[in-house]
Amino acid sequence: MSQIPLVDLKAQHQEVAEEVQRGFAQVLEKTAFILGPAVAEFEAGFARFSGVAHCVGVANGTDALELMVRAAGLGPGDEVILPANTFIATALGVVRAGATPVLVDVDPRYHLVDLEDVARKIGPRTRALLPVHLYGQIAPMEGLAKLARERNLLLLEDAAQAQGAKQNGVGAGGFGLAAATSFYPGKNLGAYGDAGAVLTNSPEQNTKLRNLRNYGSDVKYHHPELGFNSRLDTFQAVVLQAKLVRLAGWNEARRQAARRYDELLRGLPGVVLPETLPGNEHIWHLYVVRVPRRDETLKRLNAAGIGAGIHYPIPIHLQGAFKALGQGPGSFPVTEKAAAEILTLPLYPQITPQQQERVADELRKAIG
Ligand SMILES: Cc1ncc(COP(=O)(O)O)c(C=O)c1O
């Protein structure tokens, strides 16, 4: 029985193997291990690709979130609004910066932040909105930008799952003060280890972030503020640069694969297909359907060699780590219902029509 993984990183590596090898050899030759030229080259390339002025490479996506929140001047006493339906790192980044996450529910169609709930949760301590561009599509930024303007809030973005995604022509990092992203290996643009970045159009944020990631240093051995050691590794920059030049093509291949799933799965009883918010150019980081008896369906798919998964099975407010928020079951009904029904199907640029047909066949059997 052939296995179909959730993500096929081997197939991806084959496309870049030679370039990566050459790039690694150059780094070794120059011994430019920390903030070598490959880092600046990738930062410039990714900023251009994203349509923003600056990209600051850091050690991982969680650090990117923390440093972005800190560079925005937020800390103890400040509340940051973010969705309950996200990976835990969105909330961790806020907590690690000393600020307080305030959770909101998502909408049932796109699983993105619910604007009405955001408006309801804005209080006297709210300083920023932090939507997540979940599964590869941009959150409803027009509504969020309007709220941010009216209520005098900062607009930040978690763009870990949205490298290359656009909304009405604008990409992550172009809507507000800054966007944090992750190059975790399985992301659309993935490193060969941990890596992340912050995107911004603001020259002040750019400078602050560059200092914060480098021991709070502006000039070598001068440390006007407390900082971190969180730099994008030079070897990871080599990998990311080799992949970046292919990313637009890979995102297009994902879009085609998503359309193929739509065709293969339309009409399957009880299966709800993912939808794209109007104005969005989706990059399909994850193809997430909703199915009846999800846990049983997932078990059957996995037993048949299909690497389906769940993103995410436990919402933030029901995680032990966030017990102190005091929000038990029932606090975010849409998120909780979704968490019990969602199922992620294998999707990556190199997936073949035959593989997708097999996934569809197995899903039909699993729910039948
Ligand atoms: C939405 C979201 N935010 C943040 C992160 C954290 O990134 P990292 O794993 O690089 O710390 C991830 C991925 O892991 C993510 O999917």
Tab-separated table of C-alpha atoms and ligand atoms in Angstrom:
chain	number	residue	atom	x	y	z
A	1	MET	CA	0.000	0.000	0.000
A	2	SER	CA	1.541	3.338	-1.020
A	3	GLN	CA	1.711	6.070	1.611
A	4	ILE	CA	0.624	9.600	0.834
A	5	PRO	CA	2.180	11.969	3.387
A	6	LEU	CA	0.540	15.167	4.622
A	7	VAL	CA	3.547	17.063	3.247
A	8	ASP	CA	6.265	15.586	1.022
A	9	LEU	CA	9.477	17.386	1.970
A	10	LYS	CA	11.649	14.850	0.146
A	11	ALA	CA	10.038	15.645	-3.205
A	12	GLN	CA	10.567	19.339	-2.499
A	13	HIS	CA	14.199	18.835	-1.528
A	14	GLN	CA	14.964	17.058	-4.782
A	15	GLU	CA	14.103	20.249	-6.664
A	16	VAL	CA	16.559	22.413	-4.722
A	17	ALA	CA	19.193	19.874	-3.634
A	18	GLU	CA	21.994	21.051	-5.943
A	19	GLU	CA	21.505	24.742	-5.224
A	20	VAL	CA	21.387	24.108	-1.487
A	21	GLN	CA	24.570	22.056	-1.672
A	22	ARG	CA	26.366	24.818	-3.598
A	23	GLY	CA	25.122	27.485	-1.184
A	24	PHE	CA	26.197	25.484	1.867
A	25	ALA	CA	29.665	25.023	0.336
A	26	GLN	CA	29.961	28.804	-0.092
A	27	VAL	CA	29.000	29.442	3.533
A	28	LEU	CA	31.626	26.926	4.655
A	29	GLU	CA	34.196	28.464	2.344
A	30	LYS	CA	33.602	31.944	3.772
A	31	THR	CA	32.865	30.711	7.328
A	32	ALA	CA	30.207	33.440	7.388
A	33	PHE	CA	28.066	31.578	9.898
A	34	ILE	CA	26.295	34.427	11.729
A	35	LEU	CA	24.310	36.948	9.656
A	36	GLY	CA	26.333	36.036	6.573
A	37	PRO	CA	25.608	37.568	3.153
A	38	ALA	CA	23.035	34.828	2.424
A	39	VAL	CA	20.804	36.252	5.191
A	40	ALA	CA	20.714	39.771	3.730
A	41	GLU	CA	20.193	38.355	0.247
A	42	PHE	CA	17.221	36.280	1.380
A	43	GLU	CA	15.753	39.138	3.453
A	44	ALA	CA	15.821	41.461	0.434
A	45	GLY	CA	14.338	38.774	-1.821
A	46	PHE	CA	11.544	37.831	0.567
A	47	ALA	CA	10.638	41.488	1.206
A	48	ARG	CA	10.378	42.015	-2.566
A	49	PHE	CA	8.336	38.841	-2.988
A	50	SER	CA	5.994	39.949	-0.192
A	51	GLY	CA	5.621	43.497	-1.519
A	52	VAL	CA	6.914	45.144	1.660
A	53	ALA	CA	9.937	47.323	2.332
A	54	HIS	CA	11.698	45.243	5.001
A	55	CYS	CA	12.172	41.642	6.101
A	56	VAL	CA	14.037	40.864	9.328
A	57	GLY	CA	15.084	37.215	9.615
A	58	VAL	CA	14.863	35.648	13.068
A	59	ALA	CA	15.317	32.212	14.629
A	60	ASN	CA	11.712	30.948	14.355
A	61	GLY	CA	8.094	32.063	13.979
A	62	THR	CA	7.369	32.218	17.704
A	63	ASP	CA	10.314	34.593	18.195
A	64	ALA	CA	9.084	36.589	15.183
A	65	LEU	CA	5.725	37.065	16.932
A	66	GLU	CA	7.320	37.999	20.263
A	67	LEU	CA	9.801	40.440	18.731
A	68	MET	CA	7.079	41.986	16.552
A	69	VAL	CA	4.874	42.584	19.607
A	70	ARG	CA	7.831	44.003	21.592
A	71	ALA	CA	9.013	46.223	18.726
A	72	ALA	CA	5.458	47.597	18.499
A	73	GLY	CA	5.981	48.837	22.061
A	74	LEU	CA	3.500	46.447	23.674
A	75	GLY	CA	4.035	44.787	27.034
A	76	PRO	CA	2.517	44.323	30.498
A	77	GLY	CA	-1.018	45.662	30.804
A	78	ASP	CA	-1.600	45.726	27.050
A	79	GLU	CA	-4.212	43.466	25.490
A	80	VAL	CA	-3.818	41.946	22.052
A	81	ILE	CA	-6.825	40.396	20.296
A	82	LEU	CA	-6.249	37.117	18.434
A	83	PRO	CA	-8.361	34.126	17.338
A	84	ALA	CA	-8.965	31.060	19.529
A	85	ASN	CA	-8.615	28.957	16.380
A	86	THR	CA	-4.882	29.095	15.710
A	87	PHE	CA	-1.628	27.344	16.518
A	88	ILE	CA	-0.607	28.019	20.126
A	89	ALA	CA	2.439	30.092	19.065
A	90	THR	CA	0.251	33.095	18.170
A	91	ALA	CA	-0.774	33.391	21.821
A	92	LEU	CA	2.694	32.416	23.119
A	93	GLY	CA	4.339	35.256	21.201
A	94	VAL	CA	2.030	37.771	22.899
A	95	VAL	CA	2.535	36.287	26.383
A	96	ARG	CA	6.301	36.145	25.960
A	97	ALA	CA	6.299	39.852	25.149
A	98	GLY	CA	4.538	40.403	28.503
A	99	ALA	CA	1.195	41.396	26.950
A	100	THR	CA	-2.173	39.682	27.439
A	101	PRO	CA	-3.907	37.688	24.705
A	102	VAL	CA	-7.657	38.262	24.388
A	103	LEU	CA	-9.288	35.542	22.334
A	104	VAL	CA	-12.073	35.887	19.790
A	105	ASP	CA	-14.105	33.331	17.868
A	106	VAL	CA	-13.866	32.699	14.117
A	107	ASP	CA	-16.474	32.708	11.387
A	108	PRO	CA	-17.919	29.303	10.436
A	109	ARG	CA	-17.208	29.594	6.682
A	110	TYR	CA	-13.557	30.571	6.440
A	111	HIS	CA	-12.374	29.864	10.002
A	112	LEU	CA	-10.845	33.370	10.151
A	113	VAL	CA	-11.348	35.948	12.934
A	114	ASP	CA	-14.956	36.976	13.423
A	115	LEU	CA	-15.122	40.765	13.000
A	116	GLU	CA	-18.169	41.152	15.224
A	117	ASP	CA	-16.496	39.283	18.051
A	118	VAL	CA	-13.366	41.415	17.590
A	119	ALA	CA	-15.478	44.583	17.901
A	120	ARG	CA	-17.150	43.180	21.039
A	121	LYS	CA	-13.853	42.322	22.744
A	122	ILE	CA	-12.160	45.712	22.261
A	123	GLY	CA	-11.810	47.266	25.707
A	124	PRO	CA	-9.897	50.066	27.426
A	125	ARG	CA	-6.665	48.026	27.546
A	126	THR	CA	-6.778	46.767	23.964
A	127	ARG	CA	-3.757	48.009	22.058
A	128	ALA	CA	-3.511	45.744	19.014
A	129	LEU	CA	-5.333	43.324	16.730
A	130	LEU	CA	-3.419	40.204	15.706
A	131	PRO	CA	-5.394	38.254	13.077
A	132	VAL	CA	-4.029	34.959	11.748
A	133	HIS	CA	-3.989	34.277	8.005
A	134	LEU	CA	-5.024	30.703	8.653
A	135	TYR	CA	-4.514	27.807	6.232
A	136	GLY	CA	-3.077	30.150	3.575
A	137	GLN	CA	-5.617	32.926	3.213
A	138	ILE	CA	-5.623	36.493	4.507
A	139	ALA	CA	-8.010	37.400	7.337
A	140	PRO	CA	-10.714	40.045	6.619
A	141	MET	CA	-8.266	42.949	6.709
A	142	GLU	CA	-10.559	45.692	5.445
A	143	GLY	CA	-12.872	45.275	8.437
A	144	LEU	CA	-9.959	44.892	10.828
A	145	ALA	CA	-8.178	47.976	9.473
A	146	LYS	CA	-11.398	49.969	9.902
A	147	LEU	CA	-11.740	48.824	13.513
A	148	ALA	CA	-8.059	49.579	14.146
A	149	ARG	CA	-8.471	53.095	12.722
A	150	GLU	CA	-11.686	53.845	14.607
A	151	ARG	CA	-10.438	52.501	17.934
A	152	ASN	CA	-6.845	53.684	17.603
A	153	LEU	CA	-5.290	50.202	17.678
A	154	LEU	CA	-2.191	48.737	16.083
A	155	LEU	CA	-2.706	46.140	13.382
A	156	LEU	CA	-0.296	43.187	13.470
A	157	GLU	CA	-0.488	39.929	11.508
A	158	ASP	CA	0.399	36.282	12.035
A	159	ALA	CA	1.403	35.333	8.492
A	160	ALA	CA	3.098	32.020	9.311
A	161	GLN	CA	0.752	30.187	6.945
A	162	ALA	CA	0.472	32.851	4.262
A	163	GLN	CA	3.740	33.260	2.328
A	164	GLY	CA	2.644	34.799	-0.956
A	165	ALA	CA	-1.053	35.107	-0.044
A	166	LYS	CA	-2.742	38.350	-1.111
A	167	GLN	CA	-5.988	40.190	-0.530
A	168	ASN	CA	-7.043	42.599	-3.260
A	169	GLY	CA	-3.406	42.674	-4.364
A	170	VAL	CA	-1.912	43.347	-0.919
A	171	GLY	CA	0.246	40.752	0.851
A	172	ALA	CA	0.951	39.995	4.499
A	173	GLY	CA	2.865	42.801	6.179
A	174	GLY	CA	1.265	45.395	3.903
A	175	PHE	CA	-1.901	45.949	5.942
A	176	GLY	CA	-0.667	47.239	9.277
A	177	LEU	CA	2.470	47.788	11.284
A	178	ALA	CA	4.095	44.365	10.769
A	179	ALA	CA	3.563	40.669	10.086
A	180	ALA	CA	5.347	37.699	11.658
A	181	THR	CA	6.031	34.567	9.665
A	182	SER	CA	7.487	31.118	10.243
A	183	PHE	CA	9.687	29.028	7.966
A	184	TYR	CA	9.021	25.821	9.906
A	185	PRO	CA	9.882	23.008	7.438
A	186	GLY	CA	6.278	22.195	6.492
A	187	LYS	CA	5.327	25.780	5.657
A	188	ASN	CA	4.857	26.867	2.009
A	189	LEU	CA	8.350	28.350	2.335
A	190	GLY	CA	10.078	25.999	4.750
A	191	ALA	CA	13.636	25.896	6.070
A	192	TYR	CA	15.610	22.783	7.071
A	193	GLY	CA	15.186	23.562	10.741
A	194	ASP	CA	13.695	26.504	12.632
A	195	ALA	CA	13.531	29.944	11.027
A	196	GLY	CA	11.192	32.934	10.889
A	197	ALA	CA	10.933	36.594	9.931
A	198	VAL	CA	9.065	39.838	10.498
A	199	LEU	CA	7.845	41.866	7.519
A	200	THR	CA	7.204	45.594	7.803
A	201	ASN	CA	6.956	48.780	5.782
A	202	SER	CA	8.044	50.848	8.769
A	203	PRO	CA	11.713	51.944	8.857
A	204	GLU	CA	11.451	52.393	12.656
A	205	GLN	CA	10.145	48.850	13.185
A	206	ASN	CA	12.830	47.526	10.852
A	207	THR	CA	15.596	49.139	12.929
A	208	LYS	CA	14.056	48.082	16.253
A	209	LEU	CA	13.664	44.485	15.087
A	210	ARG	CA	17.229	44.283	13.764
A	211	ASN	CA	18.522	45.474	17.127
A	212	LEU	CA	16.196	43.266	19.193
A	213	ARG	CA	17.206	40.069	17.364
A	214	ASN	CA	20.901	40.872	17.862
A	215	TYR	CA	21.337	41.328	21.667
A	216	GLY	CA	19.624	44.729	21.548
A	217	SER	CA	22.692	46.066	19.782
A	218	ASP	CA	22.724	48.952	17.281
A	219	VAL	CA	26.503	49.125	16.928
A	220	LYS	CA	28.745	46.182	17.870
A	221	TYR	CA	29.198	45.996	21.673
A	222	HIS	CA	26.727	48.857	22.209
A	223	HIS	CA	23.467	47.714	23.793
A	224	PRO	CA	21.071	50.595	24.349
A	225	GLU	CA	18.268	48.157	25.169
A	226	LEU	CA	17.664	44.588	26.283
A	227	GLY	CA	17.646	42.221	23.366
A	228	PHE	CA	17.713	38.601	22.298
A	229	ASN	CA	19.832	36.230	20.309
A	230	SER	CA	17.320	35.347	17.604
A	231	ARG	CA	18.902	35.601	14.178
A	232	LEU	CA	18.021	33.784	10.995
A	233	ASP	CA	20.712	31.129	10.597
A	234	THR	CA	22.888	31.563	7.500
A	235	PHE	CA	22.464	27.936	6.379
A	236	GLN	CA	18.695	28.297	6.654
A	237	ALA	CA	18.871	31.481	4.567
A	238	VAL	CA	20.592	29.463	1.813
A	239	VAL	CA	17.755	26.914	1.826
A	240	LEU	CA	15.089	29.622	1.911
A	241	GLN	CA	16.649	31.536	-1.002
A	242	ALA	CA	16.766	28.383	-3.151
A	243	LYS	CA	13.096	27.760	-2.393
A	244	LEU	CA	11.994	31.398	-2.674
A	245	VAL	CA	12.670	31.539	-6.402
A	246	ARG	CA	10.283	28.587	-6.812
A	247	LEU	CA	7.636	29.699	-4.328
A	248	ALA	CA	5.275	31.435	-6.773
A	249	GLY	CA	5.228	28.281	-8.920
A	250	TRP	CA	4.759	26.030	-5.911
A	251	ASN	CA	1.883	28.178	-4.614
A	252	GLU	CA	0.257	27.946	-8.060
A	253	ALA	CA	0.687	24.139	-8.003
A	254	ARG	CA	-1.042	24.117	-4.601
A	255	ARG	CA	-3.919	26.174	-6.027
A	256	GLN	CA	-4.323	23.657	-8.844
A	257	ALA	CA	-4.250	20.778	-6.389
A	258	ALA	CA	-6.882	22.507	-4.234
A	259	ARG	CA	-9.130	22.939	-7.296
A	260	ARG	CA	-8.648	19.259	-8.106
A	261	TYR	CA	-9.718	18.275	-4.578
A	262	ASP	CA	-12.759	20.562	-4.938
A	263	GLU	CA	-13.770	18.634	-8.062
A	264	LEU	CA	-13.029	15.210	-6.629
A	265	LEU	CA	-14.820	15.802	-3.337
A	266	ARG	CA	-17.811	17.935	-4.346
A	267	GLY	CA	-21.026	16.164	-3.434
A	268	LEU	CA	-19.519	13.712	-0.930
A	269	PRO	CA	-22.244	13.327	1.713
A	270	GLY	CA	-21.539	15.304	4.867
A	271	VAL	CA	-18.212	16.685	3.603
A	272	VAL	CA	-17.893	20.487	3.737
A	273	LEU	CA	-15.238	21.899	1.397
A	274	PRO	CA	-12.997	24.882	2.256
A	275	GLU	CA	-14.002	28.282	0.877
A	276	THR	CA	-11.993	31.320	-0.152
A	277	LEU	CA	-12.915	34.763	1.185
A	278	PRO	CA	-13.754	37.054	-1.781
A	279	GLY	CA	-10.739	39.152	-2.799
A	280	ASN	CA	-8.266	36.559	-1.492
A	281	GLU	CA	-5.505	34.867	-3.452
A	282	HIS	CA	-5.266	31.682	-1.405
A	283	ILE	CA	-1.951	29.827	-1.207
A	284	TRP	CA	-3.414	26.634	0.298
A	285	HIS	CA	-0.936	26.008	3.079
A	286	LEU	CA	-3.515	23.471	4.262
A	287	TYR	CA	-6.587	21.995	2.581
A	288	VAL	CA	-9.061	21.625	5.445
A	289	VAL	CA	-12.443	19.953	5.028
A	290	ARG	CA	-15.120	19.254	7.634
A	291	VAL	CA	-16.379	15.704	7.923
A	292	PRO	CA	-18.870	13.751	10.031
A	293	ARG	CA	-17.395	11.446	12.757
A	294	ARG	CA	-14.037	13.095	12.221
A	295	ASP	CA	-11.922	11.029	14.632
A	296	GLU	CA	-13.118	7.735	13.142
A	297	THR	CA	-12.634	9.090	9.600
A	298	LEU	CA	-9.096	10.229	10.420
A	299	LYS	CA	-8.247	6.843	11.915
A	300	ARG	CA	-9.466	5.047	8.809
A	301	LEU	CA	-7.550	7.371	6.490
A	302	ASN	CA	-4.337	6.957	8.462
A	303	ALA	CA	-4.796	3.167	8.470
A	304	ALA	CA	-5.121	3.331	4.670
A	305	GLY	CA	-1.763	5.153	4.418
A	306	ILE	CA	-3.171	8.667	3.965
A	307	GLY	CA	-1.311	11.206	6.107
A	308	ALA	CA	-4.362	13.318	6.999
A	309	GLY	CA	-4.151	15.513	10.129
A	310	ILE	CA	-5.979	18.066	12.280
A	311	HIS	CA	-5.122	21.776	12.450
A	312	TYR	CA	-5.872	22.199	15.310
A	313	PRO	CA	-7.586	19.671	17.565
A	314	ILE	CA	-7.539	21.781	20.778
A	315	PRO	CA	-8.326	25.525	20.656
A	316	ILE	CA	-6.097	27.917	22.612
A	317	HIS	CA	-8.566	28.480	25.478
A	318	LEU	CA	-8.831	24.734	26.151
A	319	GLN	CA	-5.059	24.235	26.371
A	320	GLY	CA	-3.660	23.698	29.851
A	321	ALA	CA	-1.130	26.455	29.169
A	322	PHE	CA	-3.970	29.005	28.902
A	323	LYS	CA	-6.143	27.792	31.785
A	324	ALA	CA	-5.518	31.116	33.491
A	325	LEU	CA	-7.625	32.862	30.841
A	326	GLY	CA	-10.558	31.184	32.607
A	327	GLN	CA	-12.472	30.358	29.444
A	328	GLY	CA	-13.830	26.814	29.521
A	329	PRO	CA	-15.761	24.757	26.955
A	330	GLY	CA	-18.539	26.765	25.297
A	331	SER	CA	-16.566	30.047	25.317
A	332	PHE	CA	-15.937	29.983	21.553
A	333	PRO	CA	-18.661	27.792	20.008
A	334	VAL	CA	-17.639	28.138	16.335
A	335	THR	CA	-13.993	27.343	17.044
A	336	GLU	CA	-14.947	24.390	19.264
A	337	LYS	CA	-17.355	22.919	16.691
A	338	ALA	CA	-14.708	23.302	13.984
A	339	ALA	CA	-12.064	21.632	16.171
A	340	ALA	CA	-14.281	18.529	16.338
A	341	GLU	CA	-14.971	18.366	12.577
A	342	ILE	CA	-11.931	19.617	10.664
A	343	LEU	CA	-9.643	17.306	8.748
A	344	THR	CA	-6.541	18.309	6.775
A	345	LEU	CA	-5.885	16.364	3.575
A	346	PRO	CA	-2.417	15.866	2.049
A	347	LEU	CA	-1.478	18.804	-0.153
A	348	TYR	CA	1.914	19.916	-1.448
A	349	PRO	CA	3.157	21.289	-4.776
A	350	GLN	CA	4.357	17.907	-6.042
A	351	ILE	CA	1.196	15.931	-5.213
A	352	THR	CA	-0.021	14.078	-8.332
A	353	PRO	CA	-3.602	13.803	-9.642
A	354	GLN	CA	-3.369	10.039	-9.017
A	355	GLN	CA	-2.415	10.608	-5.387
A	356	GLN	CA	-5.309	13.028	-4.962
A	357	GLU	CA	-7.718	10.535	-6.547
A	358	ARG	CA	-6.554	7.951	-4.048
A	359	VAL	CA	-7.060	10.368	-1.140
A	360	ALA	CA	-10.580	11.097	-2.421
A	361	ASP	CA	-11.361	7.370	-2.814
A	362	GLU	CA	-10.136	6.585	0.683
A	363	LEU	CA	-12.093	9.505	2.136
A	364	ARG	CA	-15.253	8.284	0.372
A	365	LYS	CA	-14.704	4.824	1.905
A	366	ALA	CA	-13.830	6.236	5.338
A	367	ILE	CA	-17.011	8.280	5.683
A	368	GLY	CA	-19.205	5.623	4.014
B	1	LIG	C1	-0.164	30.315	12.690
B	1	LIG	C2	1.207	30.028	13.234
B	1	LIG	N1	1.792	30.925	14.050
B	1	LIG	C3	3.026	30.723	14.555
B	1	LIG	C4	3.742	29.584	14.262
B	1	LIG	C5	5.052	29.375	14.962
B	1	LIG	O1	6.144	29.256	14.173
B	1	LIG	P1	7.447	28.446	14.659
B	1	LIG	O2	7.071	26.998	14.711
B	1	LIG	O3	8.438	28.745	13.578
B	1	LIG	O4	7.857	28.981	15.968
B	1	LIG	C6	3.181	28.635	13.386
B	1	LIG	C7	3.888	27.401	12.953
B	1	LIG	O5	4.537	26.659	13.541
B	1	LIG	C8	1.878	28.851	12.877
B	1	LIG	O6	1.288	27.959	12.086
